[in-house]
Short mmCIF file of C-alpha atoms and ligand atoms in Angstrom, two decimals:
data_model
loop_
_atom_site.label_atom_id
_atom_site.label_comp_id
_atom_site.label_asym_id
_atom_site.label_seq_id
_atom_site.Cartn_x
_atom_site.Cartn_y
_atom_site.Cartn_z
CA MET A 28 69.81 17.70 93.38
CA VAL A 29 68.84 14.15 92.57
CA LYS A 30 71.39 12.48 90.35
CA MET A 31 70.12 10.22 87.60
CA ASP A 32 70.72 6.60 88.41
CA SER A 33 73.54 5.50 86.14
CA ASN A 34 72.10 2.00 86.11
CA ASN A 35 69.04 3.37 84.47
CA LEU A 36 70.37 4.90 81.30
CA ASN A 37 68.86 2.31 79.06
CA ASP A 38 66.13 2.55 76.50
CA MET A 39 62.44 2.46 77.38
CA PRO A 40 61.84 -0.76 79.33
CA ASN A 41 60.61 -3.60 77.18
CA GLU A 42 57.34 -4.02 79.09
CA GLU A 43 56.55 -0.37 78.58
CA PHE A 44 57.44 -0.60 74.91
CA ARG A 45 55.14 -3.57 74.55
CA LYS A 46 52.29 -1.83 76.36
CA PHE A 47 52.45 1.39 74.34
CA GLY A 48 53.27 -0.52 71.19
CA HIS A 49 49.98 -2.39 71.48
CA GLU A 50 48.19 0.80 72.39
CA LEU A 51 49.59 2.68 69.41
CA ILE A 52 48.82 -0.11 66.96
CA ASP A 53 45.22 0.15 68.17
CA TRP A 54 45.50 3.90 67.80
CA VAL A 55 46.61 3.47 64.18
CA ALA A 56 43.85 0.97 63.43
CA ASP A 57 41.24 3.37 64.88
CA TYR A 58 42.75 6.23 62.96
CA LEU A 59 42.59 4.40 59.65
CA GLU A 60 39.05 3.28 60.37
CA ASN A 61 37.85 6.77 61.27
CA VAL A 62 39.91 8.97 59.02
CA LYS A 63 37.01 9.27 56.58
CA ASP A 64 35.03 11.17 59.24
CA LYS A 65 37.74 13.74 59.90
CA PRO A 66 38.07 16.97 57.94
CA VAL A 67 40.49 16.26 55.07
CA LEU A 68 42.15 19.65 55.41
CA ALA A 69 43.25 20.83 58.82
CA GLN A 70 40.70 23.40 59.99
CA ILE A 71 43.23 25.71 61.60
CA THR A 72 45.01 28.99 60.90
CA PRO A 73 48.80 29.45 60.67
CA GLY A 74 50.52 29.42 64.06
CA GLU A 75 47.85 27.50 65.93
CA VAL A 76 49.89 24.35 66.46
CA LYS A 77 52.99 26.26 67.52
CA LEU A 78 51.00 28.25 70.04
CA LYS A 79 50.02 25.06 71.87
CA LEU A 80 53.59 23.78 72.13
CA PRO A 81 55.99 24.87 74.86
CA ASP A 82 58.89 27.12 73.97
CA THR A 83 61.44 24.96 75.79
CA PRO A 84 61.95 21.21 75.73
CA PRO A 85 61.09 19.24 78.88
CA PHE A 86 64.18 18.87 81.09
CA LYS A 87 62.78 15.75 82.74
CA GLY A 88 61.41 12.88 80.73
CA GLU A 89 57.67 12.71 80.46
CA PRO A 90 55.31 9.74 80.63
CA MET A 91 54.45 8.23 77.28
CA GLY A 92 50.75 8.70 78.06
CA ASN A 93 51.21 12.49 78.10
CA ILE A 94 52.90 12.43 74.75
CA ILE A 95 50.03 10.43 73.25
CA ASP A 96 47.51 12.85 74.80
CA ASP A 97 49.22 15.76 73.09
CA LEU A 98 49.38 13.79 69.86
CA ASN A 99 45.59 13.66 70.00
CA ASP A 100 44.98 17.19 71.26
CA ILE A 101 47.66 19.29 69.58
CA ILE A 102 48.95 17.42 66.55
CA MET A 103 45.78 15.78 65.29
CA PRO A 104 43.81 19.03 64.72
CA GLY A 105 46.72 20.30 62.63
CA MET A 106 46.76 17.27 60.36
CA THR A 107 45.83 17.24 56.70
CA HIS A 108 44.74 13.67 56.16
CA TRP A 109 46.46 12.22 53.14
CA ASN A 110 44.88 8.89 54.03
CA HIS A 111 41.38 10.36 53.74
CA PRO A 112 39.31 8.78 50.93
CA ARG A 113 38.47 12.27 49.63
CA PHE A 114 42.00 13.60 49.59
CA MET A 115 41.96 14.26 45.84
CA ALA A 116 44.51 17.04 45.59
CA TYR A 117 48.00 17.00 44.01
CA PHE A 118 49.00 13.37 43.54
CA ASN A 119 48.10 11.56 46.69
CA SER A 120 50.18 9.15 48.70
CA THR A 121 48.14 6.75 50.79
CA ALA A 122 49.51 4.33 53.34
CA SER A 123 48.20 0.77 53.30
CA GLY A 124 48.22 -1.56 56.31
CA PRO A 125 51.10 -3.72 55.06
CA GLY A 126 53.06 -0.61 54.11
CA ILE A 127 52.64 0.87 57.59
CA LEU A 128 53.67 -2.38 59.26
CA ALA A 129 56.76 -2.61 57.07
CA GLU A 130 57.75 0.90 58.16
CA LEU A 131 57.43 -0.20 61.78
CA ILE A 132 59.82 -3.05 61.18
CA SER A 133 62.14 -0.83 59.18
CA ALA A 134 62.32 1.64 62.08
CA ALA A 135 62.93 -1.21 64.52
CA PHE A 136 65.80 -2.67 62.50
CA ASN A 137 67.12 0.83 61.96
CA ILE A 138 69.78 -0.36 59.58
CA ASN A 139 71.83 1.87 57.36
CA GLY A 140 72.00 0.16 53.98
CA MET A 141 74.97 2.08 52.68
CA ASN A 142 76.78 -1.00 51.40
CA TRP A 143 76.15 -4.72 51.23
CA LYS A 144 78.03 -5.48 54.41
CA SER A 145 76.18 -2.89 56.45
CA CYS A 146 73.03 -4.98 55.88
CA PRO A 147 73.12 -7.75 53.27
CA ALA A 148 69.37 -8.38 53.47
CA ALA A 149 68.53 -4.75 52.71
CA THR A 150 70.73 -4.70 49.62
CA GLU A 151 69.59 -8.05 48.30
CA LEU A 152 65.90 -7.42 48.99
CA GLU A 153 66.20 -4.11 47.16
CA GLU A 154 67.71 -5.89 44.16
CA VAL A 155 64.96 -8.50 44.14
CA VAL A 156 61.93 -6.26 44.64
CA LEU A 157 63.16 -3.77 42.07
CA HIS A 158 63.50 -6.68 39.67
CA TRP A 159 59.89 -7.65 40.54
CA LEU A 160 58.62 -4.13 40.02
CA ARG A 161 60.51 -3.92 36.72
CA LYS A 162 58.73 -7.05 35.56
CA MET A 163 55.37 -5.74 36.79
CA ILE A 164 55.78 -2.53 34.80
CA LYS A 165 57.25 -4.53 31.90
CA LEU A 166 60.44 -2.60 31.61
CA PRO A 167 63.27 -4.43 29.83
CA GLU A 168 65.67 -6.70 31.61
CA ASN A 169 68.65 -4.40 31.21
CA TYR A 170 67.04 -1.86 33.51
CA TRP A 171 68.95 -1.63 36.79
CA GLY A 172 67.19 -0.11 39.79
CA ILE A 173 67.86 1.82 42.98
CA ILE A 174 65.58 3.37 45.58
CA TYR A 175 65.82 7.09 46.37
CA GLU A 176 63.74 9.10 48.78
CA GLY A 177 61.50 10.77 46.20
CA GLY A 178 60.83 11.70 42.60
CA SER A 179 62.74 14.95 42.98
CA ALA A 180 65.83 13.10 44.13
CA SER A 181 65.45 10.57 41.32
CA ASN A 182 65.16 13.35 38.75
CA MET A 183 68.25 15.09 40.09
CA HIS A 184 70.22 11.83 39.90
CA ALA A 185 69.03 11.37 36.31
CA ILE A 186 70.33 14.78 35.29
CA ALA A 187 73.62 14.16 37.06
CA ALA A 188 73.97 10.85 35.19
CA ALA A 189 73.06 12.55 31.91
CA ARG A 190 75.77 15.12 32.55
CA GLU A 191 78.31 12.42 33.40
CA ASN A 192 77.38 10.72 30.14
CA ILE A 193 78.72 13.66 28.10
CA GLU A 194 81.97 12.65 26.48
CA ASN A 195 85.20 14.38 27.43
CA LEU A 196 83.59 16.65 29.97
CA GLN A 197 85.93 15.46 32.75
CA LEU A 198 83.54 17.02 35.16
CA ARG A 199 84.48 14.75 38.02
CA GLN A 200 88.03 16.00 37.86
CA LYS A 201 87.73 19.56 36.67
CA GLY A 202 84.32 20.78 37.81
CA MET A 203 82.24 23.13 35.69
CA THR A 204 83.38 26.63 36.50
CA GLY A 205 86.33 28.67 35.25
CA ARG A 206 86.64 26.59 32.09
CA ASN A 207 86.41 27.82 28.55
CA ASP A 208 86.75 24.37 26.97
CA ILE A 209 83.11 23.36 27.40
CA ASP A 210 79.96 24.64 25.77
CA ARG A 211 76.98 25.51 27.90
CA LEU A 212 74.76 22.52 28.60
CA ARG A 213 71.19 22.40 27.40
CA LEU A 214 68.37 20.26 28.80
CA TYR A 215 64.90 19.99 27.26
CA LEU A 216 61.54 19.70 28.98
CA THR A 217 58.10 21.31 28.72
CA GLU A 218 56.13 23.72 30.86
CA HIS A 219 54.30 20.63 32.15
CA THR A 220 57.43 18.89 33.40
CA HIS A 221 57.54 18.66 37.18
CA SER A 222 59.36 21.58 38.81
CA SER A 223 61.80 19.20 40.49
CA VAL A 224 63.50 18.65 37.13
CA ALA A 225 64.41 22.33 36.87
CA LYS A 226 65.45 22.25 40.51
CA GLY A 227 67.71 19.31 39.76
CA ALA A 228 69.13 21.08 36.73
CA ILE A 229 69.90 24.16 38.81
CA ASN A 230 71.66 22.02 41.34
CA VAL A 231 73.86 20.08 38.94
CA GLY A 232 75.07 23.34 37.41
CA VAL A 233 72.92 23.45 34.28
CA GLY A 234 71.25 26.63 35.48
CA LEU A 235 67.88 28.04 34.50
CA GLU A 236 69.32 29.38 31.24
CA GLY A 237 70.40 25.85 30.38
CA ILE A 238 66.80 24.65 30.51
CA ARG A 239 64.79 24.98 27.32
CA LYS A 240 61.04 24.56 27.40
CA ILE A 241 59.65 22.83 24.34
CA PRO A 242 56.11 23.87 23.35
CA VAL A 243 53.32 21.35 23.88
CA ASP A 244 50.47 20.29 21.60
CA GLU A 245 46.82 20.96 22.38
CA ASN A 246 46.81 17.98 24.74
CA TYR A 247 49.82 19.18 26.76
CA ARG A 248 52.33 16.74 25.22
CA MET A 249 55.81 17.66 24.10
CA ASP A 250 55.84 18.71 20.44
CA VAL A 251 58.61 16.61 18.89
CA THR A 252 58.94 18.79 15.79
CA GLU A 253 59.65 21.71 18.08
CA LEU A 254 62.12 19.58 20.03
CA LYS A 255 64.01 18.71 16.87
CA LYS A 256 64.10 22.36 15.81
CA ALA A 257 65.28 23.51 19.23
CA ILE A 258 68.17 21.05 19.28
CA GLU A 259 69.27 22.08 15.79
CA GLN A 260 69.09 25.74 16.64
CA ASP A 261 70.96 25.25 19.93
CA ARG A 262 73.79 23.38 18.22
CA ILE A 263 74.18 26.21 15.73
CA GLU A 264 74.25 28.71 18.58
CA GLY A 265 76.95 26.81 20.43
CA TRP A 266 74.98 25.09 23.15
CA LEU A 267 75.71 21.50 24.13
CA PRO A 268 72.39 19.58 24.17
CA PHE A 269 72.73 16.63 26.56
CA CYS A 270 69.37 15.56 28.00
CA VAL A 271 65.64 15.40 27.35
CA VAL A 272 63.24 14.86 30.22
CA ALA A 273 59.92 13.42 29.06
CA THR A 274 56.97 12.76 31.33
CA VAL A 275 54.49 9.92 31.57
CA GLY A 276 51.74 11.48 33.66
CA THR A 277 52.45 15.21 33.94
CA THR A 278 51.64 16.94 37.19
CA SER A 279 48.79 19.11 35.96
CA THR A 280 46.90 16.78 33.62
CA THR A 281 48.71 13.37 33.53
CA SER A 282 49.41 13.93 29.85
CA ILE A 283 51.83 11.45 28.31
CA ASP A 284 54.68 12.73 26.18
CA PRO A 285 55.26 10.82 22.90
CA ILE A 286 58.16 8.76 24.22
CA GLU A 287 58.79 6.75 21.02
CA ASN A 288 59.26 9.88 18.93
CA ILE A 289 61.36 11.56 21.59
CA ALA A 290 63.51 8.42 21.84
CA ASP A 291 64.09 8.55 18.07
CA ILE A 292 65.48 12.06 18.42
CA CYS A 293 67.54 11.27 21.51
CA GLU A 294 69.16 8.27 19.82
CA LYS A 295 69.97 10.26 16.72
CA GLU A 296 71.28 13.25 18.64
CA ASN A 297 73.01 11.18 21.32
CA LEU A 298 71.08 12.73 24.20
CA TRP A 299 70.20 11.10 27.52
CA LEU A 300 66.47 10.39 27.69
CA HIS A 301 65.01 10.49 31.17
CA VAL A 302 61.36 9.57 31.68
CA ASP A 303 59.61 10.93 34.74
CA ALA A 304 56.72 8.59 35.53
CA SER A 305 56.70 9.38 39.24
CA HIS A 306 52.94 9.27 39.58
CA ALA A 307 51.71 7.36 36.54
CA GLY A 308 54.40 4.70 36.25
CA THR A 309 52.53 2.27 38.46
CA ALA A 310 49.50 2.45 36.13
CA ALA A 311 51.63 0.60 33.57
CA ILE A 312 51.21 -2.48 35.77
CA VAL A 313 47.61 -2.68 34.54
CA PRO A 314 47.84 -4.66 31.27
CA GLU A 315 45.45 -2.46 29.28
CA LEU A 316 47.36 0.65 30.43
CA ASN A 317 50.85 -0.64 29.77
CA TYR A 318 50.86 1.33 26.52
CA ILE A 319 51.53 4.51 28.53
CA ILE A 320 55.17 3.50 28.79
CA ASN A 321 55.58 2.59 25.13
CA GLY A 322 59.08 3.60 24.12
CA CYS A 323 60.39 3.72 27.68
CA ASP A 324 62.51 0.65 26.96
CA ARG A 325 64.64 3.07 24.95
CA ALA A 326 65.00 5.60 27.76
CA ASP A 327 68.30 5.88 29.60
CA SER A 328 66.54 6.32 32.90
CA PHE A 329 63.03 6.09 34.28
CA VAL A 330 61.49 6.99 37.62
CA VAL A 331 58.37 5.72 39.36
CA ASN A 332 57.29 6.52 42.92
CA PRO A 333 55.57 3.61 44.67
CA HIS A 334 54.69 6.10 47.42
CA LYS A 335 52.42 7.87 44.96
CA TRP A 336 50.02 5.30 43.55
CA MET A 337 51.06 1.99 45.01
CA PHE A 338 49.86 2.37 48.58
CA MET A 339 53.21 2.73 50.31
CA PRO A 340 53.89 5.28 53.01
CA ILE A 341 56.03 8.13 51.81
CA ASP A 342 58.92 7.97 50.97
CA ILE A 343 60.02 5.60 48.22
CA SER A 344 60.95 6.42 44.64
CA VAL A 345 62.41 3.87 42.25
CA PHE A 346 64.97 4.91 39.68
CA TYR A 347 65.83 2.61 36.79
CA THR A 348 68.64 3.07 34.34
CA ARG A 349 70.18 1.13 31.48
CA LYS A 350 73.52 2.70 32.34
CA PRO A 351 74.26 2.07 36.01
CA GLU A 352 77.97 2.39 35.29
CA ILE A 353 77.46 6.04 34.32
CA LEU A 354 75.43 6.68 37.46
CA LYS A 355 78.18 5.08 39.46
CA ARG A 356 80.83 7.18 37.80
CA ALA A 357 78.83 10.26 38.75
CA PHE A 358 78.40 9.37 42.39
CA SER A 359 80.93 6.85 43.60
CA LEU A 360 83.63 8.00 45.98
CA VAL A 361 84.67 5.31 48.41
CA ALA A 362 86.44 6.39 51.58
CA GLU A 363 88.93 3.94 53.09
CA TYR A 364 86.67 3.13 56.04
CA LEU A 365 83.88 2.12 53.66
CA LYS A 366 85.88 -0.46 51.71
CA THR A 367 84.85 -4.08 52.25
CA SER A 368 86.24 -7.40 51.11
CA GLU A 369 83.02 -8.19 49.23
CA ASP A 370 83.09 -5.05 47.09
CA SER A 371 83.83 -6.92 43.87
CA GLU A 372 80.91 -9.33 44.27
CA VAL A 373 78.07 -7.15 45.50
CA ILE A 374 76.13 -3.94 44.91
CA ASN A 375 77.00 -1.16 47.31
CA TYR A 376 74.09 1.20 46.74
CA MET A 377 75.97 4.13 48.30
CA ASP A 378 78.00 4.20 45.06
CA TYR A 379 74.94 5.23 43.07
CA GLY A 380 73.62 8.24 44.89
CA ILE A 381 74.24 11.36 46.88
CA THR A 382 73.49 9.90 50.30
CA LEU A 383 75.60 7.43 52.19
CA GLY A 384 72.93 6.50 54.71
CA ARG A 385 69.98 4.60 53.27
CA ARG A 386 66.78 3.50 54.99
CA PHE A 387 65.39 -0.01 54.56
CA ARG A 388 62.78 1.14 52.04
CA SER A 389 62.59 -2.07 50.02
CA LEU A 390 60.83 -3.70 52.96
CA LYS A 391 57.57 -1.82 52.31
CA LEU A 392 57.71 -2.62 48.62
CA TRP A 393 58.10 -6.28 49.53
CA PHE A 394 55.28 -6.25 52.12
CA VAL A 395 52.84 -4.41 49.88
CA ILE A 396 53.47 -6.44 46.71
CA ARG A 397 53.22 -9.70 48.62
CA TYR A 398 50.16 -8.75 50.64
CA PHE A 399 48.02 -7.49 47.76
CA GLY A 400 49.68 -9.52 45.04
CA VAL A 401 50.19 -8.12 41.56
CA GLU A 402 46.55 -8.92 40.88
CA GLY A 403 45.34 -6.98 43.92
CA ILE A 404 47.36 -3.96 42.87
CA ILE A 405 46.06 -4.17 39.30
CA GLU A 406 42.45 -4.39 40.50
CA ARG A 407 42.83 -1.35 42.75
CA LEU A 408 44.42 0.76 40.02
CA ARG A 409 41.73 -0.34 37.59
CA GLU A 410 39.04 0.77 40.00
CA HIS A 411 40.69 4.20 40.34
CA ILE A 412 40.69 4.54 36.56
CA ARG A 413 37.01 3.57 36.48
CA LEU A 414 36.20 6.19 39.13
CA GLY A 415 38.17 8.83 37.26
CA LYS A 416 36.23 8.04 34.07
CA LEU A 417 32.98 8.14 36.01
CA PHE A 418 33.76 11.64 37.23
CA GLU A 419 34.81 12.63 33.71
CA LYS A 420 31.44 11.47 32.42
CA LEU A 421 29.59 13.48 35.07
CA ILE A 422 31.54 16.57 34.03
CA ASP A 423 30.98 15.92 30.32
CA GLU A 424 27.24 15.46 30.73
CA ASN A 425 26.64 18.55 32.85
CA PRO A 426 26.42 21.88 31.00
CA LEU A 427 27.47 23.76 34.13
CA PHE A 428 30.97 22.22 33.95
CA GLU A 429 33.60 21.62 31.33
CA LYS A 430 36.59 19.32 31.08
CA LEU A 431 39.87 21.09 30.36
CA ALA A 432 42.16 18.18 29.46
CA PRO A 433 41.91 14.59 28.26
CA VAL A 434 41.72 12.00 31.04
CA PRO A 435 44.20 9.23 30.19
CA LEU A 436 44.24 7.97 33.80
CA SER A 437 42.28 9.04 36.89
CA THR A 438 43.03 12.75 37.08
CA VAL A 439 40.23 15.01 35.87
CA CYS A 440 40.85 18.68 35.05
CA PHE A 441 37.71 20.78 34.93
CA ARG A 442 36.02 24.03 35.77
CA ALA A 443 32.55 25.39 36.26
CA ILE A 444 31.21 27.58 33.43
CA PRO A 445 28.22 29.54 34.72
CA MET A 446 26.71 31.69 31.98
CA GLY A 447 27.52 35.32 31.40
CA LYS A 448 31.03 35.41 32.85
CA ASN A 449 34.20 36.44 31.04
CA GLU A 450 37.49 34.53 31.45
CA ASP A 451 38.71 36.63 34.40
CA GLU A 452 35.41 36.19 36.18
CA LEU A 453 35.45 32.45 35.49
CA ASN A 454 38.93 32.20 37.01
CA GLU A 455 37.72 34.07 40.09
CA PHE A 456 34.57 31.94 40.29
CA ASN A 457 36.42 28.63 40.07
CA LYS A 458 38.99 29.60 42.64
CA SER A 459 36.18 30.50 45.04
CA LEU A 460 34.37 27.28 44.21
CA MET A 461 37.45 25.23 45.02
CA ASP A 462 38.12 27.15 48.22
CA THR A 463 34.55 26.80 49.39
CA VAL A 464 34.34 23.04 48.78
CA ASN A 465 37.72 22.57 50.45
CA SER A 466 36.64 24.62 53.46
CA THR A 467 33.89 22.10 54.19
CA GLY A 468 36.58 19.60 55.17
CA ARG A 469 34.80 16.96 53.12
CA VAL A 470 37.20 16.99 50.24
CA PHE A 471 40.57 18.40 49.25
CA LEU A 472 40.95 19.40 45.61
CA SER A 473 43.87 21.35 44.16
CA HIS A 474 44.29 23.43 41.03
CA THR A 475 46.47 24.28 38.10
CA ILE A 476 46.37 26.81 35.28
CA LEU A 477 45.73 25.47 31.75
CA LYS A 478 45.85 27.88 28.82
CA GLY A 479 45.25 30.73 31.24
CA LYS A 480 42.24 29.03 32.80
CA PHE A 481 41.96 28.33 36.51
CA THR A 482 41.56 24.56 36.51
CA VAL A 483 40.35 22.36 39.34
CA ARG A 484 41.92 18.90 39.54
CA MET A 485 40.35 15.79 40.99
CA VAL A 486 42.65 12.79 41.41
CA VAL A 487 41.54 9.29 42.36
CA SER A 488 44.53 7.33 43.63
CA GLY A 489 43.90 6.67 47.32
CA ILE A 490 43.46 3.14 48.58
CA ARG A 491 40.37 4.12 50.62
CA THR A 492 38.55 5.99 47.85
CA THR A 493 35.27 4.48 46.68
CA GLU A 494 32.52 5.35 44.22
CA SER A 495 30.43 6.97 46.96
CA ASP A 496 33.33 9.35 47.70
CA VAL A 497 33.49 10.42 44.07
CA LEU A 498 29.72 10.94 43.98
CA GLU A 499 29.82 12.91 47.23
CA VAL A 500 32.44 15.24 45.79
CA TRP A 501 30.35 15.67 42.67
CA GLN A 502 27.25 16.55 44.73
CA LEU A 503 29.21 18.98 46.85
CA LEU A 504 30.63 20.73 43.79
CA ASN A 505 27.20 20.99 42.22
CA ASN A 506 25.49 22.29 45.33
CA ARG A 507 28.15 24.88 46.07
CA CYS A 508 28.29 25.96 42.49
CA ARG A 509 24.54 26.54 42.33
CA GLU A 510 24.59 28.42 45.64
CA MET A 511 27.36 30.65 44.32
CA ILE A 512 25.43 31.43 41.13
CA LYS A 513 22.37 32.51 43.12
C1 PLP B 14 55.33 13.80 42.50
C2 PLP B 14 56.14 14.00 41.29
C3 PLP B 14 57.48 14.37 41.39
C4 PLP B 14 58.13 14.67 42.70
O1 PLP B 14 58.21 13.54 43.52
P1 PLP B 14 58.58 13.69 45.08
O2 PLP B 14 58.65 12.29 45.53
O3 PLP B 14 57.47 14.47 45.70
O4 PLP B 14 59.87 14.41 45.17
C5 PLP B 14 58.21 14.50 40.23
N1 PLP B 14 57.65 14.28 39.03
C6 PLP B 14 56.35 13.92 38.89
C7 PLP B 14 55.79 13.69 37.52
C8 PLP B 14 55.56 13.76 40.02
O5 PLP B 14 54.28 13.37 39.88
#
């Protein structure tokens, strides 16, 4: 048996790294250039990728070239292309050039930004770029920020902070179970709140029964009269209301809850107000759209995901709060080996979240903001809004389709309404329509249910999406719809 040479236990040789590094940068550039010609949705059936991969790992190392071959042959056909200009499902996340390059550098540094000392530049850059972003969105100066991996994580941290904010709970010390000295906690949201909020509530011990859904108005916004009534009723029944989660840009329709009115109630009732603006928060950077966050200066916490609509590779979510000391009380637990002599002068971000290890995520925020400039970001978002409105107009003007929700931003909710079909048949028809246009590989649209109606959603938020993409999708929908009617 040949023994491995113990002098050769190093990393990939530098020359080889350089060679494949150049090759893969070209690969990425080609990919981004050609992604528009690939099918948006992977054209495969479940299990196909697995079937092509060996059951056991290679015992001997393999040449890099083989790995890249398999990347092309096995992985690529199983890709759904989020970077595709006609990826218009869910809320998209598109990666821009500067964002991708920042991720490369971040991986190369491979720091763990748990505290200031573990990488001063990561901590200080995070402070500075979150201050920039705060100014761009026009959130007040007393908003303190931290980066988490996603909107779900940010929402969970918000609920944990809200819980910590309850007076005399002594949760840190006593926990929540086996006590009869605390009332059951109640958190308020609507059926349009993102599911991650309920997930977060489950996981911080609020439980599904502790979540109360407030009815919405005809435009899918939280009804504040109902909120007020619910809180009153809950207090009478012995619940402990502690938190309201409002949304700027709900997942189905991008509706915007009336934050000012909700803030009035939260201030009066002493409840934590968390605003989930994961997708839409970046739109507030556009001056004429800044109104969408009216009232958010009164929120206790606020989340926006730059990986959603600010052209950064997933994952980066920014969480702002006016009460970082509460967040810290909820999450700080400093082991002896993590104490540093600078602790009193610096931010140690590990004190404000569930994870100790933290990637260098601020780097991509820095690269992207600097490369495009605030102006470049504003212009791109503006164009997406224009394209969304264009599609809305096409829907409005065509008797074969109807719009199912207002379009405050660039998400359009609609369905086809061929004559002579009842509601069940329309639901069936629209599901088939969506499936058939998606199966062409030329677009990816997703759906929701609004007032019992199967609703197709079209979202413009990708950095590569242009007017011709929107028109192509419109044509495709029309053609397929007419074929189906025949
Ligand atoms: C996308 C989204 C989330 C979840 O964010 P992740 O980063 O995917 O965890 C939460 N809330 C809203 C409103 C969203 O749009």
